[in-house]
Amino acid sequence: MLTTANPEYAERIAIMSLHGISHDAWKRYTSEGSWYYEVLQPGYKYNMTDIAAAIGLHQLARSEWLLERRREIAQRYTEAFSHLSELETPPNPAHIEHAWHLYMLRLHLDRLTITRDAFIQELTKANIGSSVHFIPLHLHPYYRDMYQLATNDFPAALGAYQRVISLPIYPGMTNEDVEDVISAVEQIVETHKK
């Protein structure tokens, strides 16, 4: 789903989402429409299925609760981790409404005796699923090979990538689940701090 308040963007989105056909093409199946249509630009087939729309409507009805639960989890994580100098919690400025679809914890590797990858392995041993969002494009074989990129060509992206971990954050987490994640992270930091 994509939304915008910009009418020009909305028109472009509508055209590109249905093979580049004019948005009025939908009218061709109504009494006001015509069978004739034109492809204005090469586009895509991004229209939603009825089943996806039905699920989306159901989820929209729950969106405030889902967001509120994510906020609660993020706040609990931040409260637990902000006092640890080995970790950096995500920024959360008051003027921005964060979606909290990810909770990206940054490791201060200079204060730890463990790498990010080893940190993730320790989380896995503690039965905590985690991930990395995102792997820089220049490290993926297609972009690396197509554009002849080296690992160190983008040092800021590489540096950020090497120290981030995405912790579990989803509305179905119980408070006990959240505390399990916190406990595992704190234990790993305690064991591996310099």
PDB file of C-alpha atoms in Angstrom:
ATOM      1  CA  MET A   1       0.000   0.000   0.000  1.00  0.00           C
ATOM      2  CA  LEU A   2       1.267   3.446  -0.849  1.00  0.00           C
ATOM      3  CA  THR A   3      -0.330   6.731   0.169  1.00  0.00           C
ATOM      4  CA  THR A   4       0.422  10.342  -0.673  1.00  0.00           C
ATOM      5  CA  ALA A   5      -1.159  13.755  -0.263  1.00  0.00           C
ATOM      6  CA  ASN A   6       0.494  14.938  -3.498  1.00  0.00           C
ATOM      7  CA  PRO A   7      -1.996  14.688  -6.442  1.00  0.00           C
ATOM      8  CA  GLU A   8       0.809  14.522  -9.022  1.00  0.00           C
ATOM      9  CA  TYR A   9       2.437  11.604  -7.216  1.00  0.00           C
ATOM     10  CA  ALA A  10      -0.946   9.889  -6.867  1.00  0.00           C
ATOM     11  CA  GLU A  11      -1.571  10.121 -10.617  1.00  0.00           C
ATOM     12  CA  ARG A  12       1.903   8.783 -11.417  1.00  0.00           C
ATOM     13  CA  ILE A  13       1.501   5.936  -8.908  1.00  0.00           C
ATOM     14  CA  ALA A  14      -1.862   4.961 -10.406  1.00  0.00           C
ATOM     15  CA  ILE A  15      -0.416   4.870 -13.902  1.00  0.00           C
ATOM     16  CA  MET A  16       2.750   2.982 -13.012  1.00  0.00           C
ATOM     17  CA  SER A  17       0.937   0.434 -10.843  1.00  0.00           C
ATOM     18  CA  LEU A  18      -1.096  -0.893 -13.781  1.00  0.00           C
ATOM     19  CA  HIS A  19       1.353  -1.445 -16.636  1.00  0.00           C
ATOM     20  CA  GLY A  20       1.672   2.312 -17.314  1.00  0.00           C
ATOM     21  CA  ILE A  21      -1.927   2.454 -18.497  1.00  0.00           C
ATOM     22  CA  SER A  22      -3.878   5.648 -17.900  1.00  0.00           C
ATOM     23  CA  HIS A  23      -5.797   5.485 -14.611  1.00  0.00           C
ATOM     24  CA  ASP A  24      -8.989   6.044 -16.604  1.00  0.00           C
ATOM     25  CA  ALA A  25      -8.500   2.543 -18.001  1.00  0.00           C
ATOM     26  CA  TRP A  26     -10.482   1.262 -15.016  1.00  0.00           C
ATOM     27  CA  LYS A  27     -13.538   3.024 -16.467  1.00  0.00           C
ATOM     28  CA  ARG A  28     -13.427   0.913 -19.609  1.00  0.00           C
ATOM     29  CA  TYR A  29     -15.486  -1.748 -17.818  1.00  0.00           C
ATOM     30  CA  THR A  30     -18.202   0.718 -16.825  1.00  0.00           C
ATOM     31  CA  SER A  31     -20.957   2.408 -18.814  1.00  0.00           C
ATOM     32  CA  GLU A  32     -18.901   5.674 -18.899  1.00  0.00           C
ATOM     33  CA  GLY A  33     -15.807   3.944 -20.219  1.00  0.00           C
ATOM     34  CA  SER A  34     -14.444   2.723 -23.516  1.00  0.00           C
ATOM     35  CA  TRP A  35     -12.516  -0.394 -24.448  1.00  0.00           C
ATOM     36  CA  TYR A  36      -9.695   1.788 -25.769  1.00  0.00           C
ATOM     37  CA  TYR A  37      -6.667   2.416 -23.554  1.00  0.00           C
ATOM     38  CA  GLU A  38      -3.077   3.563 -23.982  1.00  0.00           C
ATOM     39  CA  VAL A  39       0.135   2.575 -22.285  1.00  0.00           C
ATOM     40  CA  LEU A  40       1.657   5.933 -21.359  1.00  0.00           C
ATOM     41  CA  GLN A  41       4.885   4.600 -19.856  1.00  0.00           C
ATOM     42  CA  PRO A  42       6.386   1.175 -19.143  1.00  0.00           C
ATOM     43  CA  GLY A  43       4.907   0.268 -15.775  1.00  0.00           C
ATOM     44  CA  TYR A  44       4.298  -2.665 -13.473  1.00  0.00           C
ATOM     45  CA  LYS A  45       1.445  -4.849 -12.268  1.00  0.00           C
ATOM     46  CA  TYR A  46       1.228  -3.678  -8.692  1.00  0.00           C
ATOM     47  CA  ASN A  47      -2.502  -3.727  -8.130  1.00  0.00           C
ATOM     48  CA  MET A  48      -3.536  -5.511  -4.971  1.00  0.00           C
ATOM     49  CA  THR A  49      -5.503  -8.759  -4.956  1.00  0.00           C
ATOM     50  CA  ASP A  50      -8.946  -8.794  -3.315  1.00  0.00           C
ATOM     51  CA  ILE A  51      -7.646 -11.150  -0.624  1.00  0.00           C
ATOM     52  CA  ALA A  52      -4.723  -8.833   0.181  1.00  0.00           C
ATOM     53  CA  ALA A  53      -7.151  -5.892   0.315  1.00  0.00           C
ATOM     54  CA  ALA A  54      -9.439  -7.759   2.720  1.00  0.00           C
ATOM     55  CA  ILE A  55      -6.504  -8.596   4.983  1.00  0.00           C
ATOM     56  CA  GLY A  56      -5.289  -5.001   4.742  1.00  0.00           C
ATOM     57  CA  LEU A  57      -8.687  -3.619   5.777  1.00  0.00           C
ATOM     58  CA  HIS A  58      -8.747  -5.962   8.761  1.00  0.00           C
ATOM     59  CA  GLN A  59      -5.227  -4.916   9.744  1.00  0.00           C
ATOM     60  CA  LEU A  60      -6.080  -1.212   9.373  1.00  0.00           C
ATOM     61  CA  ALA A  61      -8.850  -1.675  11.930  1.00  0.00           C
ATOM     62  CA  ARG A  62      -6.164  -2.933  14.340  1.00  0.00           C
ATOM     63  CA  SER A  63      -3.431  -0.479  13.322  1.00  0.00           C
ATOM     64  CA  GLU A  64      -3.570   1.748  16.401  1.00  0.00           C
ATOM     65  CA  TRP A  65      -3.296  -1.220  18.753  1.00  0.00           C
ATOM     66  CA  LEU A  66      -0.509  -2.775  16.685  1.00  0.00           C
ATOM     67  CA  LEU A  67       1.469   0.481  16.674  1.00  0.00           C
ATOM     68  CA  GLU A  68       0.876   1.084  20.375  1.00  0.00           C
ATOM     69  CA  ARG A  69       2.187  -2.377  21.257  1.00  0.00           C
ATOM     70  CA  ARG A  70       5.308  -1.806  19.158  1.00  0.00           C
ATOM     71  CA  ARG A  71       5.824   1.536  20.924  1.00  0.00           C
ATOM     72  CA  GLU A  72       5.579  -0.184  24.313  1.00  0.00           C
ATOM     73  CA  ILE A  73       8.177  -2.777  23.339  1.00  0.00           C
ATOM     74  CA  ALA A  74      10.519  -0.141  21.874  1.00  0.00           C
ATOM     75  CA  GLN A  75      10.192   1.975  25.015  1.00  0.00           C
ATOM     76  CA  ARG A  76      10.976  -1.007  27.230  1.00  0.00           C
ATOM     77  CA  TYR A  77      14.030  -1.896  25.129  1.00  0.00           C
ATOM     78  CA  THR A  78      15.262   1.693  25.200  1.00  0.00           C
ATOM     79  CA  GLU A  79      14.774   1.916  28.973  1.00  0.00           C
ATOM     80  CA  ALA A  80      16.755  -1.290  29.445  1.00  0.00           C
ATOM     81  CA  PHE A  81      19.594  -0.580  27.025  1.00  0.00           C
ATOM     82  CA  SER A  82      20.137   3.185  27.206  1.00  0.00           C
ATOM     83  CA  HIS A  83      22.278   2.910  30.350  1.00  0.00           C
ATOM     84  CA  LEU A  84      24.692   0.448  28.687  1.00  0.00           C
ATOM     85  CA  SER A  85      27.594   2.352  27.107  1.00  0.00           C
ATOM     86  CA  GLU A  86      28.309  -0.631  24.839  1.00  0.00           C
ATOM     87  CA  LEU A  87      24.969  -0.121  23.057  1.00  0.00           C
ATOM     88  CA  GLU A  88      23.294   2.680  21.149  1.00  0.00           C
ATOM     89  CA  THR A  89      19.500   2.717  21.029  1.00  0.00           C
ATOM     90  CA  PRO A  90      17.540   4.096  18.071  1.00  0.00           C
ATOM     91  CA  PRO A  91      16.841   7.822  18.069  1.00  0.00           C
ATOM     92  CA  ASN A  92      13.246   8.755  18.815  1.00  0.00           C
ATOM     93  CA  PRO A  93      12.783  12.513  18.403  1.00  0.00           C
ATOM     94  CA  ALA A  94       9.540  13.900  19.836  1.00  0.00           C
ATOM     95  CA  HIS A  95       8.519  15.533  16.536  1.00  0.00           C
ATOM     96  CA  ILE A  96       8.527  12.209  14.634  1.00  0.00           C
ATOM     97  CA  GLU A  97       6.014   9.372  14.908  1.00  0.00           C
ATOM     98  CA  HIS A  98       8.133   6.232  14.638  1.00  0.00           C
ATOM     99  CA  ALA A  99       6.531   3.082  13.169  1.00  0.00           C
ATOM    100  CA  TRP A 100       8.821   0.770  15.170  1.00  0.00           C
ATOM    101  CA  HIS A 101       8.656  -1.914  12.516  1.00  0.00           C
ATOM    102  CA  LEU A 102      12.328  -2.486  13.381  1.00  0.00           C
ATOM    103  CA  TYR A 103      14.324  -1.964  16.552  1.00  0.00           C
ATOM    104  CA  MET A 104      17.906  -1.541  15.419  1.00  0.00           C
ATOM    105  CA  LEU A 105      20.407  -1.718  18.218  1.00  0.00           C
ATOM    106  CA  ARG A 106      23.895  -0.418  17.419  1.00  0.00           C
ATOM    107  CA  LEU A 107      26.877  -1.997  19.088  1.00  0.00           C
ATOM    108  CA  HIS A 108      29.887   0.058  20.155  1.00  0.00           C
ATOM    109  CA  LEU A 109      32.356  -2.582  19.047  1.00  0.00           C
ATOM    110  CA  ASP A 110      35.283  -0.671  20.531  1.00  0.00           C
ATOM    111  CA  ARG A 111      33.747  -1.362  23.962  1.00  0.00           C
ATOM    112  CA  LEU A 112      33.102  -5.062  23.360  1.00  0.00           C
ATOM    113  CA  THR A 113      35.272  -8.140  22.871  1.00  0.00           C
ATOM    114  CA  ILE A 114      32.762  -9.624  20.433  1.00  0.00           C
ATOM    115  CA  THR A 115      31.823  -8.922  16.818  1.00  0.00           C
ATOM    116  CA  ARG A 116      28.301  -8.205  15.663  1.00  0.00           C
ATOM    117  CA  ASP A 117      28.097 -11.643  14.035  1.00  0.00           C
ATOM    118  CA  ALA A 118      29.232 -13.348  17.238  1.00  0.00           C
ATOM    119  CA  PHE A 119      26.702 -11.237  19.188  1.00  0.00           C
ATOM    120  CA  ILE A 120      23.953 -12.579  16.912  1.00  0.00           C
ATOM    121  CA  GLN A 121      25.221 -16.140  17.459  1.00  0.00           C
ATOM    122  CA  GLU A 122      25.010 -15.598  21.210  1.00  0.00           C
ATOM    123  CA  LEU A 123      21.444 -14.337  20.841  1.00  0.00           C
ATOM    124  CA  THR A 124      20.605 -17.423  18.790  1.00  0.00           C
ATOM    125  CA  LYS A 125      22.034 -19.661  21.531  1.00  0.00           C
ATOM    126  CA  ALA A 126      19.715 -17.852  23.957  1.00  0.00           C
ATOM    127  CA  ASN A 127      16.792 -18.666  21.626  1.00  0.00           C
ATOM    128  CA  ILE A 128      16.424 -15.025  20.523  1.00  0.00           C
ATOM    129  CA  GLY A 129      15.919 -14.474  16.820  1.00  0.00           C
ATOM    130  CA  SER A 130      17.577 -11.382  15.419  1.00  0.00           C
ATOM    131  CA  SER A 131      18.577 -10.028  12.050  1.00  0.00           C
ATOM    132  CA  VAL A 132      20.555  -7.303  10.310  1.00  0.00           C
ATOM    133  CA  HIS A 133      18.781  -4.514   8.468  1.00  0.00           C
ATOM    134  CA  PHE A 134      20.234  -3.990   5.988  1.00  0.00           C
ATOM    135  CA  ILE A 135      23.184  -5.414   4.091  1.00  0.00           C
ATOM    136  CA  PRO A 136      24.696  -2.583   1.994  1.00  0.00           C
ATOM    137  CA  LEU A 137      24.016  -2.945  -1.716  1.00  0.00           C
ATOM    138  CA  HIS A 138      27.682  -2.825  -2.681  1.00  0.00           C
ATOM    139  CA  LEU A 139      28.266  -6.093  -0.773  1.00  0.00           C
ATOM    140  CA  HIS A 140      25.696  -8.043  -2.801  1.00  0.00           C
ATOM    141  CA  PRO A 141      27.202  -9.983  -5.728  1.00  0.00           C
ATOM    142  CA  TYR A 142      25.053  -8.342  -8.407  1.00  0.00           C
ATOM    143  CA  TYR A 143      25.996  -4.765  -7.511  1.00  0.00           C
ATOM    144  CA  ARG A 144      29.546  -5.661  -6.498  1.00  0.00           C
ATOM    145  CA  ASP A 145      30.231  -7.414  -9.800  1.00  0.00           C
ATOM    146  CA  MET A 146      28.148  -5.178 -12.086  1.00  0.00           C
ATOM    147  CA  TYR A 147      29.781  -1.975 -10.848  1.00  0.00           C
ATOM    148  CA  GLN A 148      33.145  -3.462  -9.806  1.00  0.00           C
ATOM    149  CA  LEU A 149      32.759  -2.337  -6.204  1.00  0.00           C
ATOM    150  CA  ALA A 150      35.105  -3.171  -3.371  1.00  0.00           C
ATOM    151  CA  THR A 151      34.062  -3.810   0.223  1.00  0.00           C
ATOM    152  CA  ASN A 152      35.627  -0.559   1.438  1.00  0.00           C
ATOM    153  CA  ASP A 153      34.184   1.659  -1.310  1.00  0.00           C
ATOM    154  CA  PHE A 154      31.431   2.866   1.037  1.00  0.00           C
ATOM    155  CA  PRO A 155      33.029   3.038   4.489  1.00  0.00           C
ATOM    156  CA  ALA A 156      30.093   4.713   6.277  1.00  0.00           C
ATOM    157  CA  ALA A 157      27.611   2.091   5.064  1.00  0.00           C
ATOM    158  CA  LEU A 158      30.058  -0.709   5.867  1.00  0.00           C
ATOM    159  CA  GLY A 159      30.754   0.656   9.349  1.00  0.00           C
ATOM    160  CA  ALA A 160      27.065   0.985  10.172  1.00  0.00           C
ATOM    161  CA  TYR A 161      26.335  -2.484   8.810  1.00  0.00           C
ATOM    162  CA  GLN A 162      29.046  -4.102  10.917  1.00  0.00           C
ATOM    163  CA  ARG A 163      27.523  -2.902  14.171  1.00  0.00           C
ATOM    164  CA  VAL A 164      23.724  -3.147  13.804  1.00  0.00           C
ATOM    165  CA  ILE A 165      21.348  -5.821  15.059  1.00  0.00           C
ATOM    166  CA  SER A 166      17.594  -5.822  14.619  1.00  0.00           C
ATOM    167  CA  LEU A 167      15.937  -7.192  17.731  1.00  0.00           C
ATOM    168  CA  PRO A 168      12.533  -8.889  17.695  1.00  0.00           C
ATOM    169  CA  ILE A 169       9.691  -6.380  17.817  1.00  0.00           C
ATOM    170  CA  TYR A 170       6.190  -7.435  16.900  1.00  0.00           C
ATOM    171  CA  PRO A 171       2.815  -6.899  18.564  1.00  0.00           C
ATOM    172  CA  GLY A 172       2.384 -10.563  19.463  1.00  0.00           C
ATOM    173  CA  MET A 173       5.380 -10.500  21.808  1.00  0.00           C
ATOM    174  CA  THR A 174       4.432 -11.008  25.422  1.00  0.00           C
ATOM    175  CA  ASN A 175       6.032  -8.958  28.176  1.00  0.00           C
ATOM    176  CA  GLU A 176       7.892 -12.135  29.117  1.00  0.00           C
ATOM    177  CA  ASP A 177       9.238 -12.407  25.542  1.00  0.00           C
ATOM    178  CA  VAL A 178      10.455  -8.807  25.726  1.00  0.00           C
ATOM    179  CA  GLU A 179      12.161  -9.430  29.063  1.00  0.00           C
ATOM    180  CA  ASP A 180      13.819 -12.552  27.624  1.00  0.00           C
ATOM    181  CA  VAL A 181      15.329 -10.456  24.816  1.00  0.00           C
ATOM    182  CA  ILE A 182      16.497  -7.802  27.276  1.00  0.00           C
ATOM    183  CA  SER A 183      18.017 -10.382  29.575  1.00  0.00           C
ATOM    184  CA  ALA A 184      19.889 -12.087  26.728  1.00  0.00           C
ATOM    185  CA  VAL A 185      21.284  -8.803  25.383  1.00  0.00           C
ATOM    186  CA  GLU A 186      22.342  -7.645  28.849  1.00  0.00           C
ATOM    187  CA  GLN A 187      24.027 -10.993  29.552  1.00  0.00           C
ATOM    188  CA  ILE A 188      25.976 -10.885  26.287  1.00  0.00           C
ATOM    189  CA  VAL A 189      27.112  -7.316  26.976  1.00  0.00           C
ATOM    190  CA  GLU A 190      28.114  -8.199  30.539  1.00  0.00           C
ATOM    191  CA  THR A 191      30.089 -11.239  29.365  1.00  0.00           C
ATOM    192  CA  HIS A 192      31.846  -9.428  26.491  1.00  0.00           C
ATOM    193  CA  LYS A 193      32.383  -5.866  27.648  1.00  0.00           C
ATOM    194  CA  LYS A 194      35.964  -4.568  27.748  1.00  0.00           C
TER     195      LYS A 194
END
